Amino acid sequence: MTHETVLRGTGSEVVIGHGRRFCLIGERINPTGRRIFQEQLRAGDLSAIERDVQAQVEGGADVLDVNMGVPLTDEADLLARAIQLVQSRTDKPICIDSSVIEALEAGLAVYQGRALVNSVTAEDDRLAAILPLVKKYDAAIIALPNDHDEIPMEADKRLDLTAKIIRVATEEYGIAAADIVIDPLAMPIGADTTTALVTFETMRRIRDEFGVNMTCGASNTSFGMPDRHTLGAAWLPMAMTAGLTSAIMDTRTPQIVEAVKAADVFLDHDEWGMAWIAAHRAKAAATA
Ligand code: THG
């Protein structure tokens, strides 16, 4: 048995599920590593977000990740304003991405719809701080199977922590398993060439044992390697075959988005290839 996660924006509803088309979460509204964007945000200029929303939605994003982690700012205030701006520009659901509990709460308080909260770890104090918010605002949650800031390198440990998270969230906080999205932890292949195999094994076992949805930071996998887009376009279909049902990724890159859409056809997640054919027709019409 597998679970389905329902997210809502101001208009559209997105359902993440093992038998469904892959859910693309656009990663770009994130100042990490973007110096100019950080300076703009620090000065209160949110205009770059408007361009990021448009580019990612045009590229095929179903959900937008919003991260406002800029050092030396009031992250709660900035995140709340960013969420309101994004929701004024798109009806798609948002994945609220922060490690600061006050920022998550401020974001949830202004959010219209059913959000995905990114993220909680398996540590007791983090679970106790974040899960009541998830319940209060009727959101879904991304959970990472690591604790004490340590990323376990064995699938067994990730499975144990996944079991703990699901048990605590469902039994102690009344959150449905359908609303728990596990991040099986994708690491850069350049640092350790066995790491992708551990992640794929983790995905298969989480799907088979718990049936919950999963998401990953897909661009982590190619970090530091040449020709990252080709690596991403190979990794995503492999991960989808192992049970990954969504990813936080760069939806502005057609090579990667098209690889996902093609994999949806072969995994029978796109009945009769209807979405594939419709996208092809739309592209042909646009160039005509
Ligand atoms: N899991 C979960 N949430 C996440 C991640 C994850 N949120 C953040 C991140 N990882 C995914 N989002 C991004 C956003 C932007 C970039 C990468 C991942 C990005 N990276 C540039 C690059 O890859 O070259 C620059 C990064 C840099 O210079 O530091 O733009 O794994 N649940």
PDB file of C-alpha atoms and ligand atoms in Angstrom, residues 27-28 30 32-33 65 67 97 118-119 142 144 183 215-217 219-220 223 228 248, ligand 1:
ATOM      1  CA  GLU A  27      14.620  24.971  -6.178  1.00  0.00           C
ATOM      2  CA  ARG A  28      15.639  28.426  -7.368  1.00  0.00           C
ATOM      3  CA  ASN A  30      16.944  30.099  -2.503  1.00  0.00           C
ATOM      4  CA  THR A  32      22.355  29.910  -0.949  1.00  0.00           C
ATOM      5  CA  GLY A  33      25.385  30.541  -3.155  1.00  0.00           C
ATOM      6  CA  ASP A  65      10.499  25.703  -2.785  1.00  0.00           C
ATOM      7  CA  ASN A  67      14.065  29.460   1.161  1.00  0.00           C
ATOM      8  CA  ASP A  97      12.187  25.719   3.367  1.00  0.00           C
ATOM      9  CA  ASN A 118      10.893  21.580   4.596  1.00  0.00           C
ATOM     10  CA  SER A 119      12.099  20.092   6.887  1.00  0.00           C
ATOM     11  CA  ILE A 142       9.554  16.653   4.573  1.00  0.00           C
ATOM     12  CA  LEU A 144      15.285  13.764   6.878  1.00  0.00           C
ATOM     13  CA  ASP A 183      14.131  12.765   2.037  1.00  0.00           C
ATOM     14  CA  THR A 215      11.747  13.885  -2.204  1.00  0.00           C
ATOM     15  CA  CYS A 216      15.436  14.760  -2.614  1.00  0.00           C
ATOM     16  CA  GLY A 217      17.660  17.693  -3.459  1.00  0.00           C
ATOM     17  CA  SER A 219      21.219  18.815  -7.792  1.00  0.00           C
ATOM     18  CA  ASN A 220      23.236  17.725  -4.737  1.00  0.00           C
ATOM     19  CA  PHE A 223      27.756  18.944  -7.221  1.00  0.00           C
ATOM     20  CA  ARG A 228      25.936  18.303 -14.299  1.00  0.00           C
ATOM     21  CA  ILE A 248      13.688  19.653  -5.374  1.00  0.00           C
TER      22      ILE A 248
HETATM   23  N1  THG B   1      16.722  18.309   0.744  1.00  0.00           N
HETATM   24  C1  THG B   1      15.712  19.070   1.198  1.00  0.00           C
HETATM   25  N2  THG B   1      15.684  20.400   1.013  1.00  0.00           N
HETATM   26  C2  THG B   1      16.714  21.018   0.374  1.00  0.00           C
HETATM   27  C3  THG B   1      17.795  20.277  -0.094  1.00  0.00           C
HETATM   28  C4  THG B   1      17.786  18.873   0.094  1.00  0.00           C
HETATM   29  N3  THG B   1      16.677  22.367   0.214  1.00  0.00           N
HETATM   30  C5  THG B   1      17.836  23.066  -0.274  1.00  0.00           C
HETATM   31  C6  THG B   1      18.622  22.236  -1.268  1.00  0.00           C
HETATM   32  N4  THG B   1      18.833  20.908  -0.750  1.00  0.00           N
HETATM   33  C7  THG B   1      17.899  22.153  -2.594  1.00  0.00           C
HETATM   34  N5  THG B   1      17.839  23.439  -3.201  1.00  0.00           N
HETATM   35  C8  THG B   1      18.887  23.983  -3.938  1.00  0.00           C
HETATM   36  C9  THG B   1      18.757  25.297  -4.320  1.00  0.00           C
HETATM   37  C10 THG B   1      19.735  25.897  -5.103  1.00  0.00           C
HETATM   38  C11 THG B   1      20.848  25.188  -5.461  1.00  0.00           C
HETATM   39  C12 THG B   1      20.970  23.864  -5.082  1.00  0.00           C
HETATM   40  C13 THG B   1      19.999  23.265  -4.312  1.00  0.00           C
HETATM   41  C14 THG B   1      21.871  25.870  -6.258  1.00  0.00           C
HETATM   42  N6  THG B   1      23.069  25.332  -6.264  1.00  0.00           N
HETATM   43  C15 THG B   1      24.153  25.907  -7.021  1.00  0.00           C
HETATM   44  C16 THG B   1      24.931  24.726  -7.544  1.00  0.00           C
HETATM   45  O1  THG B   1      24.489  23.610  -7.311  1.00  0.00           O
HETATM   46  O2  THG B   1      25.895  24.913  -8.231  1.00  0.00           O
HETATM   47  C17 THG B   1      25.016  26.803  -6.197  1.00  0.00           C
HETATM   48  C18 THG B   1      25.237  26.303  -4.786  1.00  0.00           C
HETATM   49  C19 THG B   1      26.372  26.958  -4.095  1.00  0.00           C
HETATM   50  O3  THG B   1      27.193  27.615  -4.739  1.00  0.00           O
HETATM   51  O4  THG B   1      26.445  26.772  -2.881  1.00  0.00           O
HETATM   52  O5  THG B   1      21.650  26.876  -6.872  1.00  0.00           O
HETATM   53  O6  THG B   1      18.703  18.147  -0.300  1.00  0.00           O
HETATM   54  N7  THG B   1      14.689  18.466   1.810  1.00  0.00           N
END
